[in-house]
XYZ file of C-alpha atoms in Angstrom:
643
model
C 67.517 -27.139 15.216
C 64.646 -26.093 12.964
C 64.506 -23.051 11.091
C 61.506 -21.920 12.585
C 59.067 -22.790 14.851
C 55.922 -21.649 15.828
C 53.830 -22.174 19.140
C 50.133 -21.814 19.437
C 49.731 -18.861 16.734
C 46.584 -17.393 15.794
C 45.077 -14.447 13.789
C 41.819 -12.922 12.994
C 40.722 -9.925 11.241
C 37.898 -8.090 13.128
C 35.334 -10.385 14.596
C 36.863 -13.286 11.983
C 38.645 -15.972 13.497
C 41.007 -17.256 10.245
C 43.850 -19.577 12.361
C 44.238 -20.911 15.466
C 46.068 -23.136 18.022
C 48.598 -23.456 14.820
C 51.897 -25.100 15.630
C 54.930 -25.562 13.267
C 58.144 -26.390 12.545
C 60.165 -26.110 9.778
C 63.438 -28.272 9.182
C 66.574 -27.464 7.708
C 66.520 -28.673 4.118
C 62.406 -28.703 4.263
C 60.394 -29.166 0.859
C 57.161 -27.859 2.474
C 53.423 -27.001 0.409
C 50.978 -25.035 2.319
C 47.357 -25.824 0.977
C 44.022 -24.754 1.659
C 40.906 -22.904 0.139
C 40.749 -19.223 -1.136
C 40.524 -17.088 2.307
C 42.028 -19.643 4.469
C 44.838 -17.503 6.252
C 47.802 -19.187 3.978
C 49.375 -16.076 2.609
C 49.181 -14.309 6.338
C 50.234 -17.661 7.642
C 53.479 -17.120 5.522
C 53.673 -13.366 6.473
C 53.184 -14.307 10.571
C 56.411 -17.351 9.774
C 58.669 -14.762 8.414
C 57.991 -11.951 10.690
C 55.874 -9.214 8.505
C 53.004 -9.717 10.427
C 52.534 -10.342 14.081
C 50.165 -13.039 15.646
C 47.585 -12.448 17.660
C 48.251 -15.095 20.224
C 51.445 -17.350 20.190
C 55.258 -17.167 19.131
C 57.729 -17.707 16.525
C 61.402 -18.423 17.213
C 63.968 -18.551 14.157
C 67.614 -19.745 13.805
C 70.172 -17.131 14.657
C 71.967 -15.831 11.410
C 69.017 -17.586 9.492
C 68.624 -15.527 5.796
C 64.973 -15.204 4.173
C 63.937 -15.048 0.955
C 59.806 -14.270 0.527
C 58.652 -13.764 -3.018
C 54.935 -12.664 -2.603
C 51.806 -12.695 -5.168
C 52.422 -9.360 -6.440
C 56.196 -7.624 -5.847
C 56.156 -4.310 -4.242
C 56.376 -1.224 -6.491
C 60.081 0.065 -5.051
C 61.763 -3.812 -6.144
C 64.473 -2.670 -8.392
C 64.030 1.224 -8.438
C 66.830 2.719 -10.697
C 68.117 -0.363 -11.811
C 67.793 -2.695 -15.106
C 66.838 -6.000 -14.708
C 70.732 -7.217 -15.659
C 72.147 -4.792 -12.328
C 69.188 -5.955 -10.113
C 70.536 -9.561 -10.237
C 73.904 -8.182 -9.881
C 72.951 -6.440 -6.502
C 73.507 -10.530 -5.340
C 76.907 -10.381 -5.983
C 77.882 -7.283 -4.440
C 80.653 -8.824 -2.385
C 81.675 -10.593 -5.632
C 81.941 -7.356 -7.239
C 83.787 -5.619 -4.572
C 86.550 -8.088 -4.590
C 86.403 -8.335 -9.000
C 87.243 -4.182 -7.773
C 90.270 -5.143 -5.542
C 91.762 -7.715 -7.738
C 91.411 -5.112 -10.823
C 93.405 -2.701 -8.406
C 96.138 -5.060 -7.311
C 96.643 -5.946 -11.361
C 97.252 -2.003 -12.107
C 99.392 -2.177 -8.642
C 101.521 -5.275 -9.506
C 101.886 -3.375 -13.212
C 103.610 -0.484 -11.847
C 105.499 -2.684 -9.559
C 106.158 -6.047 -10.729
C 109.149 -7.025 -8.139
C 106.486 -6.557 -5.029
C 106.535 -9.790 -4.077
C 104.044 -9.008 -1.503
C 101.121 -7.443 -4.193
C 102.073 -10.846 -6.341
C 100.757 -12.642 -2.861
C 97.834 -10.491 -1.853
C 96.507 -11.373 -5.667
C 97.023 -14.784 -5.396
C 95.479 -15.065 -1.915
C 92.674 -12.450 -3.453
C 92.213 -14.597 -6.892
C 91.748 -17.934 -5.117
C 88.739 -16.263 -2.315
C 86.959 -14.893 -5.817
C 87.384 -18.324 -7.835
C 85.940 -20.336 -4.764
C 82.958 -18.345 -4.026
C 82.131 -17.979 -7.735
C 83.397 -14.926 -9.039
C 84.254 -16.481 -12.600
C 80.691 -17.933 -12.662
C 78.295 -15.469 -11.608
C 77.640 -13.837 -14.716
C 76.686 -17.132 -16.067
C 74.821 -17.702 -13.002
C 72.637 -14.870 -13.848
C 71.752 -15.627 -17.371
C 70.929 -19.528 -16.505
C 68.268 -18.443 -13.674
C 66.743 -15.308 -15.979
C 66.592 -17.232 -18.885
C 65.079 -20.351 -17.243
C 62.229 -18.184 -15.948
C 61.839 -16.652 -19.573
C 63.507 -13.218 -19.800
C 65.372 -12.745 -23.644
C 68.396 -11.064 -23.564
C 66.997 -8.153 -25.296
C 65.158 -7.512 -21.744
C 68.338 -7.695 -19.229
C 68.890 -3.581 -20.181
C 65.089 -2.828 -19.891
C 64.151 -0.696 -16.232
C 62.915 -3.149 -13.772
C 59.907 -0.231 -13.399
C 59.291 -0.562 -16.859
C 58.509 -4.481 -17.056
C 55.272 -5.488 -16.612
C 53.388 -6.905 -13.551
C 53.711 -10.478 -13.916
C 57.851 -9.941 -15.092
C 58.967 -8.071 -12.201
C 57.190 -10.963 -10.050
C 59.830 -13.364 -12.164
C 62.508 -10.468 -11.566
C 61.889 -11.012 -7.573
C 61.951 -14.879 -8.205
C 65.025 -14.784 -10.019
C 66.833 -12.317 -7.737
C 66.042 -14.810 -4.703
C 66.779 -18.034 -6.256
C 69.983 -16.140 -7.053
C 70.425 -15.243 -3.618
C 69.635 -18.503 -2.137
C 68.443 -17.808 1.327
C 68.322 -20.394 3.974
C 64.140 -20.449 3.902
C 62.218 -19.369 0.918
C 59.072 -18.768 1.256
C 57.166 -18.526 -2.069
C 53.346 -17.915 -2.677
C 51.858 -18.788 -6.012
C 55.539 -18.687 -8.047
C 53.982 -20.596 -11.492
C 51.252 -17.549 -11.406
C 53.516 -15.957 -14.546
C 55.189 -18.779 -16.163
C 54.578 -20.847 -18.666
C 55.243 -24.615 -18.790
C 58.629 -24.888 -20.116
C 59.844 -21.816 -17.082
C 58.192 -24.260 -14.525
C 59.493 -27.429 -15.134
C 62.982 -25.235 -15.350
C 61.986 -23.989 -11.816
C 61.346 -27.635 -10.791
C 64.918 -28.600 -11.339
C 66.262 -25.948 -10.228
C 64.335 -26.420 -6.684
C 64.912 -29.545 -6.180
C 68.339 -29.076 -6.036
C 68.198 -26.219 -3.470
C 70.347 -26.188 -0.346
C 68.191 -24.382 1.527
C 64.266 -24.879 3.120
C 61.145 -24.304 1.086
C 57.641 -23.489 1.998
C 55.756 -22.882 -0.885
C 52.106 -21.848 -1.379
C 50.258 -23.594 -4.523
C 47.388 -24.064 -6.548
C 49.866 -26.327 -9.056
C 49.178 -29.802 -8.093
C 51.997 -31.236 -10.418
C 54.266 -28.654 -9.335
C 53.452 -29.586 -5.742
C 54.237 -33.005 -6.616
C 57.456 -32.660 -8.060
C 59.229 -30.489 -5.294
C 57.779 -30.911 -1.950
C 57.876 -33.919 0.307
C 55.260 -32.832 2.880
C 52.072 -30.933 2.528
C 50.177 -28.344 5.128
C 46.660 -28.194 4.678
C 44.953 -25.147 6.606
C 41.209 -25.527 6.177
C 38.586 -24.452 9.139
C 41.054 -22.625 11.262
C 43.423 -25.370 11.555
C 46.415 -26.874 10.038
C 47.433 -30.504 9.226
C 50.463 -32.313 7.994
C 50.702 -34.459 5.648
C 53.808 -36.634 4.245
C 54.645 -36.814 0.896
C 53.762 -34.801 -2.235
C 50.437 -33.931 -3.543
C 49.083 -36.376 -4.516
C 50.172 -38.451 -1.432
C 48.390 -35.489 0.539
C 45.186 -36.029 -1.673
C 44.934 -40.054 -0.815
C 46.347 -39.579 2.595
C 42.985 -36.800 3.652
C 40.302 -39.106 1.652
C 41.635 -41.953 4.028
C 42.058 -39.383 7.046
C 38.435 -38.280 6.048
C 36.700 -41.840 5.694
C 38.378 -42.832 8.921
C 37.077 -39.745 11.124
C 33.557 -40.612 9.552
C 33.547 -43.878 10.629
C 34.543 -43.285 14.013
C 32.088 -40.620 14.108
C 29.815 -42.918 13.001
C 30.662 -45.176 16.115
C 30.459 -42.263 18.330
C 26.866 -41.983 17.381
C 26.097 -44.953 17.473
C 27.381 -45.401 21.915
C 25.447 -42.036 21.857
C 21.970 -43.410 21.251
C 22.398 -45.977 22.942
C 23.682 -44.305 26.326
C 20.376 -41.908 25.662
C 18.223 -44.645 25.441
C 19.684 -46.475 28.221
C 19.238 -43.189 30.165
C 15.780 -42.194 29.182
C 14.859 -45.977 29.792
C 16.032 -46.485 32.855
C 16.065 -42.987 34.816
C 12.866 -43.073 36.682
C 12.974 -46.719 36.807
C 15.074 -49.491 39.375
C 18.108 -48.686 37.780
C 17.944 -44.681 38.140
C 21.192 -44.692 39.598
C 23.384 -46.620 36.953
C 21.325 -44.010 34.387
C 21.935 -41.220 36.420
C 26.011 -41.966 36.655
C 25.613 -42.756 32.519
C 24.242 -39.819 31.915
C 26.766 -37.591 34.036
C 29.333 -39.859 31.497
C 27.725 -38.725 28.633
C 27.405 -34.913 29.810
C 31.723 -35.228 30.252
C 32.101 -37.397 26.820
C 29.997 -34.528 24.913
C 31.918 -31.710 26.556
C 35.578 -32.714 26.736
C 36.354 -36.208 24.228
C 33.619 -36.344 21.778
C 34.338 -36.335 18.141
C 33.318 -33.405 15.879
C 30.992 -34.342 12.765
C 34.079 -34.021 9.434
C 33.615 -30.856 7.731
C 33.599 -30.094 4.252
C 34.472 -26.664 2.573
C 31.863 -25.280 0.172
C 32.740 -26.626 -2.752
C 31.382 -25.522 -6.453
C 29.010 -28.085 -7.468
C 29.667 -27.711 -11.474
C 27.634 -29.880 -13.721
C 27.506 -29.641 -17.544
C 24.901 -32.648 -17.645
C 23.761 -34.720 -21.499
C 24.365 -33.123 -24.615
C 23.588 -33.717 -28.109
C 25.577 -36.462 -30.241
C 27.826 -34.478 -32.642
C 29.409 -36.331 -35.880
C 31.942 -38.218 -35.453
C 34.705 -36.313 -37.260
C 34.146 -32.905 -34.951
C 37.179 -30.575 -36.266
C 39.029 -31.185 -39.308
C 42.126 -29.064 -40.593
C 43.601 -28.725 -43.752
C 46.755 -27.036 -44.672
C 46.100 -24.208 -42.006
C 48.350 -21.105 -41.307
C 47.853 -19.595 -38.107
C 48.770 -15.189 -37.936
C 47.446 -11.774 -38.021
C 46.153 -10.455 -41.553
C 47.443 -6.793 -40.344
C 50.850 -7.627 -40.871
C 51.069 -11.039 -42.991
C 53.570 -12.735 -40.900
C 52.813 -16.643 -40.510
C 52.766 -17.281 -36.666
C 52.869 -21.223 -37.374
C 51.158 -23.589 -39.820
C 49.067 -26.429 -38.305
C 49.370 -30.002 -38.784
C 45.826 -31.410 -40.968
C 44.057 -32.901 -37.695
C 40.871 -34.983 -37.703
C 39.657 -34.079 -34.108
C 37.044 -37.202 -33.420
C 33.698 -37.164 -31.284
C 35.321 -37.883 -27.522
C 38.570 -36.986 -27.752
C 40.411 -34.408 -25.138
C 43.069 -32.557 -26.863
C 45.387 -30.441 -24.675
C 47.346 -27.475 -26.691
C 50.298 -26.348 -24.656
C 53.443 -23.977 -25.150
C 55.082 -20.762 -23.997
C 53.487 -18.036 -23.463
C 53.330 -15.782 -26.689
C 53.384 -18.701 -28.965
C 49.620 -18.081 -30.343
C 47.226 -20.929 -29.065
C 44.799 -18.204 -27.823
C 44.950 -17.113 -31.722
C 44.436 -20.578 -33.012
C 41.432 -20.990 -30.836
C 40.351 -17.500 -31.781
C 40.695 -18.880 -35.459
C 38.734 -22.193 -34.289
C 36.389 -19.996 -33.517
C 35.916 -17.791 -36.213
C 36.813 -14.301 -34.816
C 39.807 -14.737 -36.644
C 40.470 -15.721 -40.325
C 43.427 -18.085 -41.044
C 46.211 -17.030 -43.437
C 45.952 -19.877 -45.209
C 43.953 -23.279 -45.487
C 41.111 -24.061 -43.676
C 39.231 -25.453 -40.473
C 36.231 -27.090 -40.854
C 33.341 -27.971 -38.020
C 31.450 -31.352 -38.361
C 27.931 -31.767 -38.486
C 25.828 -30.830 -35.396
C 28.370 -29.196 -33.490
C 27.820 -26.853 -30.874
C 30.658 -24.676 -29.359
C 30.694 -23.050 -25.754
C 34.339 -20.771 -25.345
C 35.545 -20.012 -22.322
C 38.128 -17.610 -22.603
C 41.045 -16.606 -20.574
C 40.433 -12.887 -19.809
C 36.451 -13.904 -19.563
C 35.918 -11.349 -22.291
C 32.246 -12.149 -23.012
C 31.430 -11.055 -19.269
C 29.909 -7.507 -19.222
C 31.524 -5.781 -16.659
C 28.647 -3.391 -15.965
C 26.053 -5.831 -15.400
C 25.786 -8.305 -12.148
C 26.320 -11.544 -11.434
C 22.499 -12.230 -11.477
C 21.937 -10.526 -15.232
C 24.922 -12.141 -16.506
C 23.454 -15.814 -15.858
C 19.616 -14.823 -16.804
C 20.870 -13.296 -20.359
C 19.972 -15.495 -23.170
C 18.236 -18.504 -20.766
C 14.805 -19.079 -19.767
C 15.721 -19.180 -15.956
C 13.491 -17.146 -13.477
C 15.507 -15.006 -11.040
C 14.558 -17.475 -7.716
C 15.904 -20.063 -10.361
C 18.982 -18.427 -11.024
C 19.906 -17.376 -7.844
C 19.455 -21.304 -6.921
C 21.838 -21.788 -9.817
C 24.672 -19.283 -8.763
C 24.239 -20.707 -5.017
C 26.168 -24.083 -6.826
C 28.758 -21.979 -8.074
C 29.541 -20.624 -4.429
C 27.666 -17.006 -5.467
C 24.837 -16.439 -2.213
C 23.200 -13.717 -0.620
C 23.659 -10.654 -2.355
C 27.152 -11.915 -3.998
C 24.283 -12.036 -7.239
C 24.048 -8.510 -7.295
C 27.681 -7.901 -7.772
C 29.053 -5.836 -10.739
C 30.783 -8.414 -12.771
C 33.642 -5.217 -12.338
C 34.114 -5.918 -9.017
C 34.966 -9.495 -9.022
C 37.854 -11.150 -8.115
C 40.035 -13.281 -11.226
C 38.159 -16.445 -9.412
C 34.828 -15.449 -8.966
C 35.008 -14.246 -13.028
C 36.098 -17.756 -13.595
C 32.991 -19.527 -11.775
C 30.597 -16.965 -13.519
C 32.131 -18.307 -16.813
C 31.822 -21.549 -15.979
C 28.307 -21.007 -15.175
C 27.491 -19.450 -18.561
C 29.275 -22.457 -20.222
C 27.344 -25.146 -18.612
C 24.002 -23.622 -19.505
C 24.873 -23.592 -23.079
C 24.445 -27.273 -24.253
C 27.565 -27.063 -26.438
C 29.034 -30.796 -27.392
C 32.456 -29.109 -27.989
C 34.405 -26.940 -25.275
C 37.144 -24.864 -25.995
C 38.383 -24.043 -22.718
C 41.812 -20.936 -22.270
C 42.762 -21.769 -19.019
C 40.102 -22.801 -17.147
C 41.579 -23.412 -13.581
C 43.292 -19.966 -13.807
C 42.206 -18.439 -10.164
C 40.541 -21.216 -9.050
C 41.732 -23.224 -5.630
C 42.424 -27.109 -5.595
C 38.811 -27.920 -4.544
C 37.422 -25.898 -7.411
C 40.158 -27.923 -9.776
C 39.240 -31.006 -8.887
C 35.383 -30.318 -9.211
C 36.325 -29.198 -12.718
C 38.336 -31.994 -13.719
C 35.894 -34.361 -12.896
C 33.127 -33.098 -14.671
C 35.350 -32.652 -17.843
C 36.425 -35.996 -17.400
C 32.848 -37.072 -17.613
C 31.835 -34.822 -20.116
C 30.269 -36.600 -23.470
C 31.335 -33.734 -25.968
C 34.203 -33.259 -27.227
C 37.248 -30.982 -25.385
C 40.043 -28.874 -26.504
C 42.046 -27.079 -23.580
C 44.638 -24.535 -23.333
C 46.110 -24.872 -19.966
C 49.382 -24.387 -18.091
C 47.844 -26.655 -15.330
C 49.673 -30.120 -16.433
C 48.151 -32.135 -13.280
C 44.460 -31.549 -15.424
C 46.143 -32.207 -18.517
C 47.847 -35.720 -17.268
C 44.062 -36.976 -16.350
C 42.259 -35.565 -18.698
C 43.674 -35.001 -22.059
C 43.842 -38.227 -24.529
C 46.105 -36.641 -27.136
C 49.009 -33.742 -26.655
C 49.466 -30.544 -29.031
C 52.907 -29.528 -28.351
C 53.200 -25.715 -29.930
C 56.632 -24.299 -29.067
C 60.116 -22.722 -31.429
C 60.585 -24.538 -34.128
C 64.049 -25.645 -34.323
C 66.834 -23.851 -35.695
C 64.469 -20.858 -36.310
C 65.897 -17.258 -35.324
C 62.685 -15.138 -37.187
C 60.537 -16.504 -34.194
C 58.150 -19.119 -35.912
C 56.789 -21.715 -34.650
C 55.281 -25.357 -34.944
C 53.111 -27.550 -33.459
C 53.384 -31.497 -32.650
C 50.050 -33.797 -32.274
C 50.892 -36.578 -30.213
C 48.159 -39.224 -30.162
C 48.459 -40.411 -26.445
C 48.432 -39.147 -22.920
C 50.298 -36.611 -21.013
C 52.999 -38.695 -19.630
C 53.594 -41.110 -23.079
C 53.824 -37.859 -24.248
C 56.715 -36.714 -22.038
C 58.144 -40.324 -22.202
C 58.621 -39.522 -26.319
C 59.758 -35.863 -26.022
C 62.978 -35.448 -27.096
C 63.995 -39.159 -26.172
C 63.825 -39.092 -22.480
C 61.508 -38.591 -19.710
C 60.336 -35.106 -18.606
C 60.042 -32.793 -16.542
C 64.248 -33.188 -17.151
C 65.749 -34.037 -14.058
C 68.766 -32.067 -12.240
C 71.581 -31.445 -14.667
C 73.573 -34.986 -13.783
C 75.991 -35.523 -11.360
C 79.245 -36.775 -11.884
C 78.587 -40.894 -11.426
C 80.364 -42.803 -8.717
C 80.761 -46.619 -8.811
C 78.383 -48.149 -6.740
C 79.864 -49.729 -3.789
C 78.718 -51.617 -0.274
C 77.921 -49.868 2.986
C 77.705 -50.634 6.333
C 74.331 -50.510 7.686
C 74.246 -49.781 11.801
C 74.311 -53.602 12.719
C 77.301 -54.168 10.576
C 76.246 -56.222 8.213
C 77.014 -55.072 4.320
C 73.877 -52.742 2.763
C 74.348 -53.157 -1.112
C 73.249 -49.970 -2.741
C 69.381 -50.737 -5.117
C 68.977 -50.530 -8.006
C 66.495 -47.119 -8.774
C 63.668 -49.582 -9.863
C 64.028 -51.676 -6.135
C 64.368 -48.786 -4.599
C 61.202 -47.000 -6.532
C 59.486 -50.402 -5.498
C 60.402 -50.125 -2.247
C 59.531 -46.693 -1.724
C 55.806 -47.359 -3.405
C 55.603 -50.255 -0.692
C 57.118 -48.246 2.449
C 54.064 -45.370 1.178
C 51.114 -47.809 1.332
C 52.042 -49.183 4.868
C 52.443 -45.680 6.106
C 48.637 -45.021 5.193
C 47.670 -48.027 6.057
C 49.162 -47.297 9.286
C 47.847 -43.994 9.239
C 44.489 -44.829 9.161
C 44.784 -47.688 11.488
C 45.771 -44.902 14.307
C 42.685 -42.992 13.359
C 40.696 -45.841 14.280
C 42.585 -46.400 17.393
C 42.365 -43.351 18.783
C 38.355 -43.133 17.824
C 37.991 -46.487 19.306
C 39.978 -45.286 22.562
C 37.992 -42.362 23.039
C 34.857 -44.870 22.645
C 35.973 -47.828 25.542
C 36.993 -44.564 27.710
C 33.898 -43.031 27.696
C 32.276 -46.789 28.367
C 34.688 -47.160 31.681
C 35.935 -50.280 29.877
C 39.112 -49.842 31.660
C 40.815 -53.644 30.243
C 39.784 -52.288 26.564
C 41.396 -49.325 27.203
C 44.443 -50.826 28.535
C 44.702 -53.425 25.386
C 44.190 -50.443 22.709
C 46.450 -48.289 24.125
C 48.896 -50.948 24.051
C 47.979 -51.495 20.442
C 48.536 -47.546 19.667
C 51.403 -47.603 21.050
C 52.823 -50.054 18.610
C 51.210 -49.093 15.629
C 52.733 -45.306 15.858
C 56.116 -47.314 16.741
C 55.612 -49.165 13.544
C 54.859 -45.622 11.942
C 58.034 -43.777 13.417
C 60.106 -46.912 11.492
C 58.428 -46.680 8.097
C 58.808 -43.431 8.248
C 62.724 -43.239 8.787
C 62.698 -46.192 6.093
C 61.012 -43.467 4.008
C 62.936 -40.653 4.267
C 66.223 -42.785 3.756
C 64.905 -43.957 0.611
C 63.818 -40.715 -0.406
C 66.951 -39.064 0.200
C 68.440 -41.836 -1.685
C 66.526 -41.586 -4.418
């Protein structure tokens, strides 16, 4: 039985429809992502699932005894009231504690009495229930998940009320991955961490016994933990299987399929019309008349919808001029704060050439916004220097959008320092999603996303051949990432890009700069790597082995020979047959996919023709084909599993 299912849910808000007709199920064990733009319903989707909301039309049914964990955008001011962050996770283990109590009192008990053969048996009995559910572990339980999400010890005393918004969020995420509920339902849980915390929270996912439905606007992180997506987009929701980036191919192919059978539905269309307006007054007014009362029934009840696109941001940073070749160079710099002298790391001498992409990552705290800051010139190095080539050009975008003016609106902010006309500029912010009277918005009241399209706006009006970009895709959705990774990707200038979104950095950046703890270091300094390569050479080379890490290892069993169901002997593959395998399985099940997207346009097409023999052969053939799907797909999730 699934953990929950839902029947024919809907909601709006006011006169706005935002689901409906939405039907799901979630499995126990389920590694689910829920997609979709800004606005689409996903976070009251989630609330509707888990019962903090109620639908408008339609039902949801969950397991009996079934335990939920929901870790929301932004954790409720009364989490952890009273409490440090060390007895908040503690609160888990309250069961634990009590019987840590009771075995404490039977010691003092079998002290004062230590013939009692009966206390020496209740502590045995009581020692053995606390060492199998975890009672010698669950202190370093605790300290694994908080440091994994990036608390220091010096914070486990500290008031929960007294952290800060985005750590109490990694307080709630730590208490539930501690609690380990049978469905947890997270939305947006890599909003507050940095990249080393996330690909911790990977692993640690991964391995989790329970179900997962996770809202995300981290495409690698989407790839790494879930096996099937939800996109909910126009009211409605479809499933995908696989991970991301599975999802992504599988609705381009979905997409281009529905198009063409469109396409073929348009095509019958004009010709039944012209048929009918040929022929209606004519000798064959009858056989027009019975076509047309065809069409009338085709158009109401079976005929395709035109695909639909969401408005998308239409970015473009179009030519720029040629800088020099040698664009940044560095020598001997040292990278801190002249206010108290204290050298936050000292930079490798880099020769950043015309072209190149270079993607500076790191934990939070570690100071790339201060060496762009110093890049820039609003901040002087402690030592050495940075030197710009000839004819360069910068445009900054920075993380907090701190050269927006929060008193002027959206309009003003795009017409400072440009020769555009207002009609113009309004034209201009219509690309950037911004219509109506959106332009005459105080930048104040703008949402983190909206800021972030206004800055990108500014930056493509100013011409600059070298972009320094502080997390760019912060509080944009997928569709807005994707716009702005392709126009980076075909951008002629030259990029350097602070981000914590690793899915840009793996197709955009040509060369890594790792900034994290130097080694063996207690006085907090750090140091940076260059790597001249890609993203995933990159995490091929780190530390010898291939990252994200996987799972701490399990303890290895010799391979042996199974019995498959006909009896025959199944020898176990080898992971690069089975990785083969699996690649090959995943390209007939789109092939497949698409294949029954066809069918079922071209079904729809001989129905509404009366070609009864044409209908009979292609229902035959869909009939097979999602046979042949059902198979691949068990062959799929064995492999999977076994992987």
């Amino acid at each position: 039985m699934a953990v929950i299912n839902a029947q024919n849910i809907s909601r709006a808000y006011g006169p706005e429809d935002i689901f409906e007709g939405v039907s799901v199920s979630i499995p126990h064990g389920a590694r689910i992502g829920l997609v979709g733009p800004n606005g689409a319903g996903k976070t009251s989707l989630l609330r509707i699932l888990i019962g903090l909301e109620a639908p408008d039309t339609g039902t949801v049914t969950m397991a009996k005894s079934t335990r939920l964990g929901f870790l929301p955008q932004r954790t409720e001011e009364g989490f952890g009231a009273g409490r440090t962050l060390w007895e908040q996770m503690l609160s888990v283990f309250s069961d634990l504690l009590a019987q840590e109590t009771r075995l404490h009192d039977l010691a003092d008990a079998i002290a004062a009495y230590p013939d009692d053969a009966g206390l020496l048996e209740q502590y045995g009995s009581a020692q053995a229930r606390f060492e199998r559910e975890g009672g010698y572990t669950y202190a370093n339980r605790i300290e694994q998940v908080l440091t994994g999400l990036g608390f220091e010890p010096g914070d486990y005393q500290r008031p929960v009320t007294q952290l800060s918004g985005g750590q109490r969020t990694r307080a709630l995420l730590a208490h539930l991955l501690l609690e380990a509920p049978d469905l947890l339902l997270l939305d947006e849980p890599t909003n507050h961490l940095d990249i080393q915390a996330i690909e911790w929270l990977e692993n640690w996912l991964r391995d989790y016994p329970g179900a997962l439905l996770i809202v995300s606007h981290d495409r690698y992180f989407l790839d790494r933990v879930v096996t099937h997506i939800w996109e909910l987009i126009f009211g409605q929701l479809e499933e995908y299987r696989g991970n991301f980036s599975h999802y992504a191919q599988q609705r381009e192919e979905r997409h281009t399929a529905l198009l063409r059978a469109y396409e073929r539905q348009q095509e019958f269309i004009a010709k039944e019309e012209d048929y009918i307006r040929r022929n209606i007054a004519g000798q064959n007014t009858r056989q027009a008349q019975g076509r047309r009362k065809r069409l009338e029934r085709f158009l109401k009840d079976e005929a395709i919808l035109a695909p639909r696109h969401h408005a998308r941001m239409h970015l473009a940073l179009g030519s720029v001029e040629r800088s020099g070749d040698e664009v940044i160079r560095t020598r001997d710099l040292v990278i801190g704060y002249h206010d108290d002298r204290v050298p936050l790391f000292t930079v490798p001498d880099i020769t950043l050439y015309r072209g190149e992409r270079a993607a500076l990552i790191g934990p939070n705290g570690a100071g790339k916004t201060t060496f762009m800051k110093t890049l820039l010139g609003q901040l002087a190095p402690l030592g050495g220097t940075a030197k710009l080539g000839s004819a360069v050009e910068i445009g900054y975008f920075a993380q907090a959008h701190e050269g927006l003016h929060d008193t002027k609106t959206v309009l003003d902010e795009i017409m400072e320092g440009t020769q555009l006309l207002p009609a113009e500029a309004r034209d201009y912010l219509g690309k950037y999603l911004f219509s109506g009277d959106d332009v005459y918005k105080p930048i104040s009241t703008l949402s983190g996303g909206e800021r972030g399209r206004v800055a990108l706006a500014r930056l493509a009006l100013s011409g600059a051949n070298l972009l320094l970009l502080d997390e760019p895709t912060n509080h944009l959705d997928i569709a807005s990432q994707e716009v702005l990774e392709t126009v980076l990707a075909e951008f002629t200038g030259t990029i350097i890009l602070i981000t914590h979104d690793r899915y840009l950095v793996r197709n955009l950046a040509t060369q890594i700069w790792d900034l994290h703890p130097a080694r063996g270091e207690k006085n907090g300094k750090n140091e940076m790597i260059v790597f001249a390569g890609p993203y995933e050479e990159y995490l091929s080379s780190r530390d010898g082995r291939t990252a994200p890490p996987p799972p701490p290892a399990k303890k290895p069993q010799p391979a042996r020979a199974t019995t498959a169901p006909s009896g025959t002997l199944r020898v176990p593959m080898s992971k690069f047959e089975r990785g083969k395998r699996l690649a090959q399985v995943e390209e007939q099940i789109a092939r497949l996919e698409v294949e029954i997207v066809n069918l079922s346009g071209a079904l729809e097409e001989a129905s509404a023709a009366g070609q009864v023999e044409r209908v009979t052969e292609l229902g035959a053939a869909y009939t097979r084909t999602e046979a042949d799907l059902e198979a691949l797909m068990l062959q799929w999730e064995e492999l999977l599993v076994s992987d």
